[in-house]
XYZ file of C-alpha atoms in Angstrom:
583
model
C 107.657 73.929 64.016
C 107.548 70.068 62.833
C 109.351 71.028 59.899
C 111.871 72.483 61.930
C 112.360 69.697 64.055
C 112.529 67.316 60.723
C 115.730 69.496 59.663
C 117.435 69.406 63.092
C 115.816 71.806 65.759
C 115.599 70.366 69.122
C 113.259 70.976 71.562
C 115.256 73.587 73.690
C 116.232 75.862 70.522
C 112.471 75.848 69.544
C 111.477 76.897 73.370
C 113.996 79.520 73.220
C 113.073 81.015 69.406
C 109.478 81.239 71.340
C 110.864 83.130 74.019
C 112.465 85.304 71.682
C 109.673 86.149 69.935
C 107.277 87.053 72.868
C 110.423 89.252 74.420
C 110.661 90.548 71.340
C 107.063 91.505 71.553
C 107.094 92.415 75.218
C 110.101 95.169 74.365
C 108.224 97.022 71.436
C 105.088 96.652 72.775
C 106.314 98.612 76.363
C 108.162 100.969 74.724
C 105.201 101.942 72.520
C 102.814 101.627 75.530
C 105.110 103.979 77.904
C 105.648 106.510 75.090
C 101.692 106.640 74.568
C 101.213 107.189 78.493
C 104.159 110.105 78.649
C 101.418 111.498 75.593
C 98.498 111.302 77.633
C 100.144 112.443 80.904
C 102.027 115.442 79.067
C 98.330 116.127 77.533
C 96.483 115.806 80.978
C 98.554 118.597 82.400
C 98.176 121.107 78.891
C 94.210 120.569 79.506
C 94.022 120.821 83.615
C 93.947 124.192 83.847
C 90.943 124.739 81.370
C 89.031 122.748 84.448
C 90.138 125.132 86.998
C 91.808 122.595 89.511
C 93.557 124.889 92.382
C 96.006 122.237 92.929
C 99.572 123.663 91.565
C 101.032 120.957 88.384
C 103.718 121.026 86.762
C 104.100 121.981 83.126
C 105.520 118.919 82.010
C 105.577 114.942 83.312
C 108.417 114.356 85.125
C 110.393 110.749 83.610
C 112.962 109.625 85.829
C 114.962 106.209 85.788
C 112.054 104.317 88.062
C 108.997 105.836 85.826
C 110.459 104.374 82.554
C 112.167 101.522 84.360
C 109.256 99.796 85.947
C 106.973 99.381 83.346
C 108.934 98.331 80.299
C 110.623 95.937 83.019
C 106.854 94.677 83.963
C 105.775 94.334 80.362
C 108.368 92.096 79.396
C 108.582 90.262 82.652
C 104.740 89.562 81.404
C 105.162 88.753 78.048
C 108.051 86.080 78.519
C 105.536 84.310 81.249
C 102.974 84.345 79.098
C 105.360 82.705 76.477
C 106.377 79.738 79.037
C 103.111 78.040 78.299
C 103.310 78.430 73.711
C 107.151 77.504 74.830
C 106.529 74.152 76.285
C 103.668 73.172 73.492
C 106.271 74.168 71.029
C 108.571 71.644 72.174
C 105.706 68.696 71.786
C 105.285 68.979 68.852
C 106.645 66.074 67.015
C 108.343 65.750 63.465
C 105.722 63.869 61.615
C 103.261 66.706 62.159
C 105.063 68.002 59.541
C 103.096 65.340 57.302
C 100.163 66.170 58.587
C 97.894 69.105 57.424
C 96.330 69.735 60.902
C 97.807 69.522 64.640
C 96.446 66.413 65.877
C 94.656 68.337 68.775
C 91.121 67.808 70.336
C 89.812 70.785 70.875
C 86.596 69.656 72.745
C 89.175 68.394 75.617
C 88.826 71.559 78.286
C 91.431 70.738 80.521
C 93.137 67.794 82.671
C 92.463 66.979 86.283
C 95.484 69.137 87.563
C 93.584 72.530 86.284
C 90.355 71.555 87.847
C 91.853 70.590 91.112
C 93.699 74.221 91.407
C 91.001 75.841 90.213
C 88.875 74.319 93.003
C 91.304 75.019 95.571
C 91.558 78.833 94.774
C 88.429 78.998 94.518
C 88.045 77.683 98.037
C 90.954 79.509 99.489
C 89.744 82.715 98.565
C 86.030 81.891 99.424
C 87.118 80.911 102.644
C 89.462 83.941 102.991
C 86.589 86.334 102.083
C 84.167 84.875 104.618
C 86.872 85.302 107.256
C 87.690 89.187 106.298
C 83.711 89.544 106.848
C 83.499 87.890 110.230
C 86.897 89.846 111.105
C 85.337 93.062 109.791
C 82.321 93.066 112.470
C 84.797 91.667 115.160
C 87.520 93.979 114.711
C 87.787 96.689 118.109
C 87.231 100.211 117.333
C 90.491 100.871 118.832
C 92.790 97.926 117.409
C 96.290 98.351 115.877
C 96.569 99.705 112.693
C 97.619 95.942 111.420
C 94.428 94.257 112.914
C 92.395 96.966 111.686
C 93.198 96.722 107.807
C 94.063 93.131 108.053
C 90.206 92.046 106.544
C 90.648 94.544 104.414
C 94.033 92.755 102.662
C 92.464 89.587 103.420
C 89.702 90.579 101.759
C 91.500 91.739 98.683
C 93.649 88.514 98.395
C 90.449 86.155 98.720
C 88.808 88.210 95.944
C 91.766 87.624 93.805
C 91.970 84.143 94.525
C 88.482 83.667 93.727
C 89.037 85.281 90.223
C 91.845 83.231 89.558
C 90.835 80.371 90.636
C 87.548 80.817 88.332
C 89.755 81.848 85.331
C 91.609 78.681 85.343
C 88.635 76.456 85.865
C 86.439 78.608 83.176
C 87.245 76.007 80.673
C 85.229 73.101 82.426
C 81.886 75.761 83.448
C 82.031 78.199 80.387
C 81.269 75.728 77.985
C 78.490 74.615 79.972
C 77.495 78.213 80.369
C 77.657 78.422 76.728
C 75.623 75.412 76.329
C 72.613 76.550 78.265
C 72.464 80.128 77.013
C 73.097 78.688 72.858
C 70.073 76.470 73.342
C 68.181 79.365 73.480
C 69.682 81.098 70.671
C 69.756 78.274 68.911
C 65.845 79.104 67.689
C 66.616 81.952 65.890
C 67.280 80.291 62.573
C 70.039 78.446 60.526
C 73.204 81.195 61.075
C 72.321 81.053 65.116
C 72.166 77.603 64.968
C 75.753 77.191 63.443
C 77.114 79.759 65.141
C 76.422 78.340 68.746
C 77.682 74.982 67.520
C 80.998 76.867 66.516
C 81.142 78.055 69.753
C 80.276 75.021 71.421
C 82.257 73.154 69.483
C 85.572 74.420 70.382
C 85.301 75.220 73.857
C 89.749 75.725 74.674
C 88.974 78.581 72.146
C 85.489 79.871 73.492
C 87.035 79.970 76.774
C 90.597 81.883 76.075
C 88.160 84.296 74.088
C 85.867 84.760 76.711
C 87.526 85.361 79.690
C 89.706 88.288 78.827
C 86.946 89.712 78.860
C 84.868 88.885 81.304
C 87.741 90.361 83.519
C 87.706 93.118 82.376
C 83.745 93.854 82.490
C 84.168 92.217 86.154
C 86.148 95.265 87.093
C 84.062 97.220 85.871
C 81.155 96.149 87.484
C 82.835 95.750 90.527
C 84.030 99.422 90.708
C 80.222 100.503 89.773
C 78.696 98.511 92.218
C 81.246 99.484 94.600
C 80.445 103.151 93.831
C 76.939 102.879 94.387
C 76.549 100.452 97.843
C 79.812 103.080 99.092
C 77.294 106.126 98.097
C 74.334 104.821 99.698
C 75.966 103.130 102.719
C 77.458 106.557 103.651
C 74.605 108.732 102.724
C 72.714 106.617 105.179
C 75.497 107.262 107.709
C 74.929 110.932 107.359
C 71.152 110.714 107.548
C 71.566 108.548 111.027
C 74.470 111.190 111.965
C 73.087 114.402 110.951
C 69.860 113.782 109.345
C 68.770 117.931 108.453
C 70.486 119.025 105.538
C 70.619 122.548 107.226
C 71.459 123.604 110.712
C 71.767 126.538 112.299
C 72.168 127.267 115.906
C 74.833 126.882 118.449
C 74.286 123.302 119.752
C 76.040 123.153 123.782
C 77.642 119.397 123.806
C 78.034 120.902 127.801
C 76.754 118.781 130.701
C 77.260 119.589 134.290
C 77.202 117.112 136.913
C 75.464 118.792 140.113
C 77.039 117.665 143.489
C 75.008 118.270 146.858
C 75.013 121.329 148.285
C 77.187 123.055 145.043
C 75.747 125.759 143.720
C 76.134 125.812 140.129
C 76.031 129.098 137.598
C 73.447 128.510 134.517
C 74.050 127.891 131.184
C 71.429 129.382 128.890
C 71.987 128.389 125.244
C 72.045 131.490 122.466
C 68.314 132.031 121.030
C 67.862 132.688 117.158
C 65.972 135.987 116.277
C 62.871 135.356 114.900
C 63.147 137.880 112.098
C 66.702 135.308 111.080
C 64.442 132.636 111.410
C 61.687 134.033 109.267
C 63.962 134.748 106.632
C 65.298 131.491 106.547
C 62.385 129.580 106.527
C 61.302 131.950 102.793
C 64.287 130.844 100.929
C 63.107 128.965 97.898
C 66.111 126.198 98.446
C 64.457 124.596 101.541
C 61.550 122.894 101.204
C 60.744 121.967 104.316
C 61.942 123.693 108.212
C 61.527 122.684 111.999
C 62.662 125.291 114.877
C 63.799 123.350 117.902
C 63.490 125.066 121.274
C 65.614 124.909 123.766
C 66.149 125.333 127.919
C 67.963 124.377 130.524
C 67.232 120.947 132.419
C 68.338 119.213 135.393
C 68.155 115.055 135.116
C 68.036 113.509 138.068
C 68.393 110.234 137.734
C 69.630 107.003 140.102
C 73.781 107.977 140.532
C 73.391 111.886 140.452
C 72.212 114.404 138.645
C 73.274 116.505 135.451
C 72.491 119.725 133.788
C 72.166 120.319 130.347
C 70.055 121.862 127.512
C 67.666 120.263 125.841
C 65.856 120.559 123.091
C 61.889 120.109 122.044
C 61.319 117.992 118.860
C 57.684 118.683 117.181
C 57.727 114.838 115.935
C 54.973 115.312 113.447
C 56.810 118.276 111.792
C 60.072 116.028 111.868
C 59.119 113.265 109.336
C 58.558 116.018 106.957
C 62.006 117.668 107.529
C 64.799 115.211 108.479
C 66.045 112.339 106.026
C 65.476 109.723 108.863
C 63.393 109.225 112.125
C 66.425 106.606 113.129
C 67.603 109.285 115.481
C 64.806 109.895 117.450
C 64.033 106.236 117.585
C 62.088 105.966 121.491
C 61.050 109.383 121.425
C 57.505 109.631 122.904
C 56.065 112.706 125.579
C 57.066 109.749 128.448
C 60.896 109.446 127.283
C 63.613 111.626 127.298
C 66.605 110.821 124.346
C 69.920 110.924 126.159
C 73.360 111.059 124.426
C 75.107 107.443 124.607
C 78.170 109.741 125.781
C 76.134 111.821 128.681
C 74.603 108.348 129.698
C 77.992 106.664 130.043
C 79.038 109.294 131.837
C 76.430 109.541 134.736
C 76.381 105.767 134.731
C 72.790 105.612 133.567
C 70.974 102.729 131.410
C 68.219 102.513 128.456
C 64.530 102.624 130.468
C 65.628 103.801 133.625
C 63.310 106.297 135.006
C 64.699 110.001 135.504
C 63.102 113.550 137.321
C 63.499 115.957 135.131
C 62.872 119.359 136.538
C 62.788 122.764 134.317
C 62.883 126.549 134.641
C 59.278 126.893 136.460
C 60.471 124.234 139.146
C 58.140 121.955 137.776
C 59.535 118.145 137.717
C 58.228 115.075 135.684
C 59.144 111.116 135.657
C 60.320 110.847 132.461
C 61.775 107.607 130.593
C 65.127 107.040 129.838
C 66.033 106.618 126.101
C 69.613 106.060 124.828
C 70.048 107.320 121.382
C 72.370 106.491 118.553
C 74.002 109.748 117.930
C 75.331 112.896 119.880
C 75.174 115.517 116.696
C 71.436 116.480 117.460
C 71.474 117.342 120.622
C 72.314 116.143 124.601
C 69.412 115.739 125.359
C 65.602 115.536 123.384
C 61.839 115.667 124.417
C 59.028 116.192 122.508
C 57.710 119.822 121.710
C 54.758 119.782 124.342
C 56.861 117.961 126.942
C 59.389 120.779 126.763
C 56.713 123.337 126.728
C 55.089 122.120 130.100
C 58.957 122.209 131.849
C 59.934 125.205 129.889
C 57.244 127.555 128.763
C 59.485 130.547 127.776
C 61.928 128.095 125.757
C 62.801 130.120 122.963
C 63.987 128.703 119.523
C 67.714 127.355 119.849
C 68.053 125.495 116.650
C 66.339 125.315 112.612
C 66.751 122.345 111.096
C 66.144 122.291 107.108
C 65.211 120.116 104.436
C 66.700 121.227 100.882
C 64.971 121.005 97.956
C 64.859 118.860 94.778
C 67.403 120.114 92.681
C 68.276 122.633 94.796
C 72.289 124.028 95.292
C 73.617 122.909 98.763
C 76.794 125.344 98.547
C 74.416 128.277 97.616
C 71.824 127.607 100.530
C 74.669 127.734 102.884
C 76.013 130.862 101.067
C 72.326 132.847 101.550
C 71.720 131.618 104.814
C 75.505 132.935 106.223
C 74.605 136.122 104.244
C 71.117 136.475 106.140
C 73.033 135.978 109.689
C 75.998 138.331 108.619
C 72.830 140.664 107.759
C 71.106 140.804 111.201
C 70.876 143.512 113.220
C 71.321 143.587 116.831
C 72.687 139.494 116.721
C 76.409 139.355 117.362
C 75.862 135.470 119.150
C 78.272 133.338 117.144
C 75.554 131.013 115.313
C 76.943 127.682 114.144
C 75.841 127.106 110.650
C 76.095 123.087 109.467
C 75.790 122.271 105.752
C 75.263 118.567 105.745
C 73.683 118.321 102.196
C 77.314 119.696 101.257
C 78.701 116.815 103.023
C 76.824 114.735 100.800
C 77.267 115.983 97.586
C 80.775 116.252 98.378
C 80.965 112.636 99.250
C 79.233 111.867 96.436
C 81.198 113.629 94.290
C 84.069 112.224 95.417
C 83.008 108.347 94.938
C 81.811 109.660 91.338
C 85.191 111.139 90.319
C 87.010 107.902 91.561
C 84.378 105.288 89.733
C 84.885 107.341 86.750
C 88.543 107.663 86.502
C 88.546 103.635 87.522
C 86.706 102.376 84.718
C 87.623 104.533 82.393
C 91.357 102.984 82.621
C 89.069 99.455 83.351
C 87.843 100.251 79.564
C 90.915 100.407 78.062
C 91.406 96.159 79.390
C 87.895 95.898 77.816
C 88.895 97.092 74.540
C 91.906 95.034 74.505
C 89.713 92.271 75.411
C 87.929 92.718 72.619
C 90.762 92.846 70.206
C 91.345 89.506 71.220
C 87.291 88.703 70.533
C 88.200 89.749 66.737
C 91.928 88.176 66.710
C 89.897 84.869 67.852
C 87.258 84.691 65.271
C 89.942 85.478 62.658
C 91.969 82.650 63.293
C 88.187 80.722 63.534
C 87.827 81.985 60.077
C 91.125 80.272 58.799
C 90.707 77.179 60.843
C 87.149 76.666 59.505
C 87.728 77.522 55.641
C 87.283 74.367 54.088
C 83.973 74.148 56.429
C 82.682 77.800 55.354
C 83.459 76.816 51.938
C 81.710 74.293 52.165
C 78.485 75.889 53.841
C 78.860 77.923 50.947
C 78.702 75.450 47.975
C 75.733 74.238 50.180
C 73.402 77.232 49.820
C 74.427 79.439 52.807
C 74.447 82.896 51.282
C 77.044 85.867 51.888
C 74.738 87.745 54.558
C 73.764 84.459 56.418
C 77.836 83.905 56.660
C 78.668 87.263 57.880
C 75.306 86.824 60.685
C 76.995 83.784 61.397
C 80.517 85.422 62.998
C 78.462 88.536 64.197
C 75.937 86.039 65.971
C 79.309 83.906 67.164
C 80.970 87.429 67.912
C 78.118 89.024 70.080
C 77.180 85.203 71.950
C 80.900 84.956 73.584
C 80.630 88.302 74.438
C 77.200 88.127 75.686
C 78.335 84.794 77.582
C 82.127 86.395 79.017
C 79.714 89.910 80.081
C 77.171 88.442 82.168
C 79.653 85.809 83.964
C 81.891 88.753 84.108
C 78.492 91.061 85.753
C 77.990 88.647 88.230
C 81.297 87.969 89.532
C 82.015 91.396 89.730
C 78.946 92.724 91.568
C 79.397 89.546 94.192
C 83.170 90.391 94.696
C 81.981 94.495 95.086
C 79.446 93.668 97.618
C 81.386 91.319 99.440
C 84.604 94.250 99.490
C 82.206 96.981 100.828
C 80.934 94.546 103.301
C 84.789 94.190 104.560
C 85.310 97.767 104.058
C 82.288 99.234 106.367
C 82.440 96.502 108.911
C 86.069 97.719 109.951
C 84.519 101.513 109.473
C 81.256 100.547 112.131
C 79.013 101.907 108.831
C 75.923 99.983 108.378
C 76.229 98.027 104.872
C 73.388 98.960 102.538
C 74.492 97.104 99.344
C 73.318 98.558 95.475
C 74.131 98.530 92.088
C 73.980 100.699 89.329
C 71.741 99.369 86.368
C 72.334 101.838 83.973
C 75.728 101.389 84.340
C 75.936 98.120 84.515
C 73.430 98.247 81.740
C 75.730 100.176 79.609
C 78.749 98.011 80.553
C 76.790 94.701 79.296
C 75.394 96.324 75.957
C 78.447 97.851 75.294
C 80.644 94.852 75.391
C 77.617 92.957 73.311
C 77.765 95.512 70.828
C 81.330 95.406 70.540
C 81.862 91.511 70.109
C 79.492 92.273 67.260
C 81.736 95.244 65.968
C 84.877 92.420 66.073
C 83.142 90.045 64.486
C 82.378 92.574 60.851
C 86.516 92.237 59.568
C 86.331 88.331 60.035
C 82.449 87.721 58.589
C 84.002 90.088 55.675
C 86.500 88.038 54.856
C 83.864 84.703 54.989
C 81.454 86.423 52.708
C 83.691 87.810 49.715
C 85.656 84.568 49.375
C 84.194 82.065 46.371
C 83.414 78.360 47.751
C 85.341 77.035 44.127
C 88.780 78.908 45.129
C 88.302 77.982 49.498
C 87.550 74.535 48.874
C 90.254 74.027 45.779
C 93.071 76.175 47.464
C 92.136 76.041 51.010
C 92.626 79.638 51.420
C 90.173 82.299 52.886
C-alpha cells in the first residue's frame, strides 16, 4: 500500500481497490454459499421421506427471483461493510512505510475512548431495556392487545442484542484482562505455556478479533441450550400444576348449578367406572402407581347462595405417591373443601370462608373454604373420609395414574382405550386424558427446535474457528524472526508446535467460557420475558452436558487450528528464518 502511494495512488483509489476486493469476495463467496444451500435443501427433501414425515414436500427446492436475490444481495451488502473499516486504514497509511519493514502499529493499544464509551452505552441500553421487558412481562394484562402483549418480548430481543454488541465492541479493553487472569494460571505449566500466554497477552487487538467470533457463536449456542432446558422444565412444571396424573380416565362434570329458593332442581349424578375397567387398569405394567377418586353429588351452601356440583374424594396419602405435584391440592385437609377459582368467582365466595356442605344421606358439615389454583382436577375436592361420611355409596368417578420409568406414554393410552372399547355392559362415554403425551410431545418439540438451532449455530462456530487458525497463521509470519530465534535458543520442534496448540486452545478456552456465560445470562433472562407474558412460573436450567460438549468442543478445536500453523513453526530451520525472514 505505501509503495503504492510512493508511485502515485491517492488515498481514495486505494479505499476503492479495498472495496473492490472485499465485493469481489462478497460475490463469489454468496454465490458459492447459495449454491451449497440449494445442495443441502435439494438433499433434505431426497432423504425426508426415509423419516416418514406425513407432511406432503415437494420433490425439488423451489428458487425464485427473492430466494437467490436476498442472500447474495445480503452477503455482499456484508462484505463491503466489513471492508469500510480495512478501507479507511488503507488510506493512513503513509508513503514512507514503504521504507519501513514493519507498520509502525502498537498492538498493545486496545482501543480509543470513542469505542469504550459506545460500548458502555450499549451495554447500558440494552441492560436497561432487558430489565424493563422483565418488569413489563409480569405487568402485562392477560387480556392486552396483541402489541402490548409481545412488546417485552421485542424489547427483550433488542436489549439482548444490544448487550452483545455493546460487549463485542468493548471486548478489546476486558478480554485482555480476561486473558490475563486465566494465563497466570497457565502460565505454570512450563516454558511453551509460558510463551504462549505472553503471545496472547501480548497482542491483545489480535487476541480479541480472534476471540470473539467465537465466543458468539458458542453464546448462541448456549443460549439456545439453556433456553431449551429452563423452556422444558418451566412447562413441564406447568403441566404438573395443571394436570399433575399422567393418566386420567373418567368423565370429569365442569357443571355447577346455582340453587334458587324454592326451585326444585333435577340431579346430576356423574358416570361411575366399572370396577372390573378399573382393575384392569390398575395391572398394566406401564403405570406404576394409581389412585381412584370417588365421586357424588354436593350442595355448598355458602354466604351469597348455594351451588350444586360433584365432587370428588382425594385419599391424600395415596396422592403423593401418584401425582407429579401436591401444588394442586395445596389447603386440602378433612376441615377444607378445594373450590375451583372459576366456581368461587362465580358464587361470589372468598379463600377461608366457611361453607355447609350437605350430601346424599342429608347429612351437612361446616367445612372450610379453599381456593385452588387449577380447574382440570375437579370442581370441587375433599378428602377420601370426608367424602365418605357425606357420601357413603360414592362410587369411583375418576383413576388417576402415574407412568412408569421408561415406560411408552402413546402405548399406555393405546391399552387403556383398548381395555374401555373392551368392556362389557359400559357404553358411558369415558374421557380418557394422556398428559404424559403432552409432555413428551412438548418435549419433543423443544428438542427438535434446540437441535435444528445449533446445529446451523455450529456451522458460525466452525467458521469461527477458521478464523482461530487464519489468526495464528498470520501470528506465525508476524513472529518469524522471534520463533527463529526461540529456535537458535534451544526451544525444540515439539515445544514450538505445544506452543501454538497451547496459544490455539487458551483463546478458545478464553472466547468459550465468556461466550458460556453470556449466553446462559441472555437465555435465562429471554425465558424470563417469554413466561412472564405466558403467566408460566419461570424455573430457570441449563444443560451441562451440552454445554459441556459445546465448551470442550470449541477447546478441542482451537487446538485442531492451531496443528497447520505449529507445523509450519516446527519444520522451518532457525539459519534460513532468521537469514531470510521467511517461515
Amino acid at each position: 500500500l505505501a509503495l503504492l502511494r510512493c508511485v502515485g495512488a491517492d488515498a481514495s483509489q486505494l479505499a476503492r481497490s479495498v472495496l473492490r476486493e472485499a465485493g469481489l469476495t462478497g460475490r463469489v463467496s454468496s454465490a458459492g454459499g447459495f449454491g451449497v444451500g440449494c445442495a443441502l435443501g435439494q438433499g433434505a427433501l431426497a432423504l425426508a421421506p426415509r423419516f416418514g414425515l406425513s407432511t406432503d414436500l415437494p420433490a425439488r427446492i423451489a428458487v425464485s427471483p427473492t430466494t437467490w436475490a436476498v442472500p447474495l444481495l445480503a452477503g455482499l451488502v456484508v462484505t463491503l461493510a466489513a471492508g469500510l473499516a480495512p478501507a479507511r486504514l488503507a488510506t493512513r497509511v503513509p508513503p514512507v512505510a514503504a521504507l519501513s519493514p514493519l507498520p509502525p502499529t502498537d498492538p498493545r493499544r486496545p482501543g480509543g475512548r470513542g469505542r469504550l464509551i459506545w460500548s458502555i452505552l450499549l451495554s447500558g441500553l440494552g441492560a436497561a431495556l432487558l430489565a424493563g421487558a422483565l418488569v413489563a412481562s409480569r405487568t402485562t394484562p392477560s387480556q392486552a392487545s396483541v402489541g402490548r402483549y409481545y412488546g417485552p418480548l421485542l424489547a427483550g430481543l433488542t436489549g439482548a442484542a444490544l448487550i452483545l454488541t455493546g460487549l463485542l465492541i468493548g471486548a478489546c479493553f476486558w478480554l485482555p484482562r480476561l486473558v490475563a487472569g486465566l494465563g497466570a494460571v497457565l502460565e505454570r505449566t512450563g516454558p511453551g505455556a509460558r510463551l504462549a500466554v505472553a503471545n496472547v497477552r501480548n497482542n491483545p487487538a489480535r487476541t480479541t478479533a480472534t476471540a470473539t467470533a467465537l465466543l458468539v457463536g458458542v453464546a448462541l449456542v448456549a443460549a439456545m441450550s439453556t433456553g431449551a432446558a429452563s423452556l422444558k422444565r418451566s412447562v413441564n412444571d406447568l403441566l404438573d400444576q395443571e394436570l399433575p396424573y399422567d393418566l386420567a380416565l373418567g368423565a370429569t362434570s365442569h357443571d355447577f348449578v346455582r340453587l334458587e329458593p324454592d326451585q326444585p332442581t333435577e340431579p346430576n349424578p356423574a358416570t361411575a367406572l366399572p370396577a372390573d375397567l378399573l382393575r384392569r387398569v390398575e395391572d398394566l405394567d406401564s403405570l406404576t402407581a394409581t389412585l381412584s377418586a370417588p365421586g357424588a353429588e354436593l350442595d355448598l351452601a355458602g354466604p351469597d347462595g348455594t351451588a350444586r356440583l360433584i365432587a370428588l374424594g382425594v385419599d391424600l396419602e395415596r396422592a403423593d405417591q401418584v401425582l407429579r405435584s401436591l401444588e394442586p391440592l395445596r389447603g386440602l385437609d378433612s376441615d377444607s373443601l378445594l373450590l375451583s377459582p372459576w366456581v368461587a368467582d362465580q358464587m361470589g365466595w372468598s379463600q377461608g370462608q366457611e361453607l355447609t356442605v350437605s350430601g346424599t344421606d342429608g347429612a351437612a358439615v361446616p367445612l372450610r373454604l379453599e381456593v385452588g389454583s387449577s380447574s382440570d382436577l375437579a370442581l370441587a375436592l375433599v378428602t377420601s373420609d370426608r367424602l365418605a361420611q357425606l357420601a357413603p355409596q360414592a362410587a369411583t368417578q375418576q383413576l388417576w395414574g402415574r407412568l412408569a420409568v421408561g415406560a411408552d406414554p402413546v402405548a399406555l393410552v393405546d391399552d387403556v382405550q383398548r381395555l374401555i372399547d373392551d368392556t362389557a355392559n359400559f357404553s358411558a362415554v369415558a374421557a380418557l386424558r394422556g398428559t404424559a403425551i403432552e409432555r413428551a410431545s412438548y418435549e419433543r418439540v423443544l428438542d427438535t427446535i434446540a437441535a435444528v438451532a445449533i446445529g446451523l449455530l455450529a456451522v458460525a462456530v466452525l467458521i469461527a474457528l477458521i478464523g482461530v487458525a487464519n489468526t495464528l497463521s498470520l501470528a506465525v509470519i508476524e513472529r518469524r524472526r522471534e520463533s527463529a530465534l526461540l529456535r537458535a535458543l534451544g526451544l525444540t520442534r515439539g515445544q514450538a508446535r505445544w506452543m501454538l496448540t497451547v496459544e490455539g486452545v487458551f483463546m478458545a478456552a478464553v472466547a468459550a467460557l465468556s461466550g458460556l456465560i453470556v449466553g446462559v445470562a441472555l437465555a435465562w433472562a429471554g425465558v424470563g420475558i417469554l413466561l412472564g407474558t405466558a403467566r408460566g412460573r419461570t424455573l430457570l436450567a441449563v444443560d451441562p452436558v451440552q454445554l459441556g460438549l459445546t465448551g470442550l468442543g470449541a477447546v478441542l478445536a482451537g487446538g485442531l487450528a492451531s496443528l497447520l500453523p505449529g507445523a509450519s513453526v516446527a519444520r522451518t530451520a532457525p539459519a534460513q528464518a532468521l537469514t531470510t525472514g521467511q517461515v
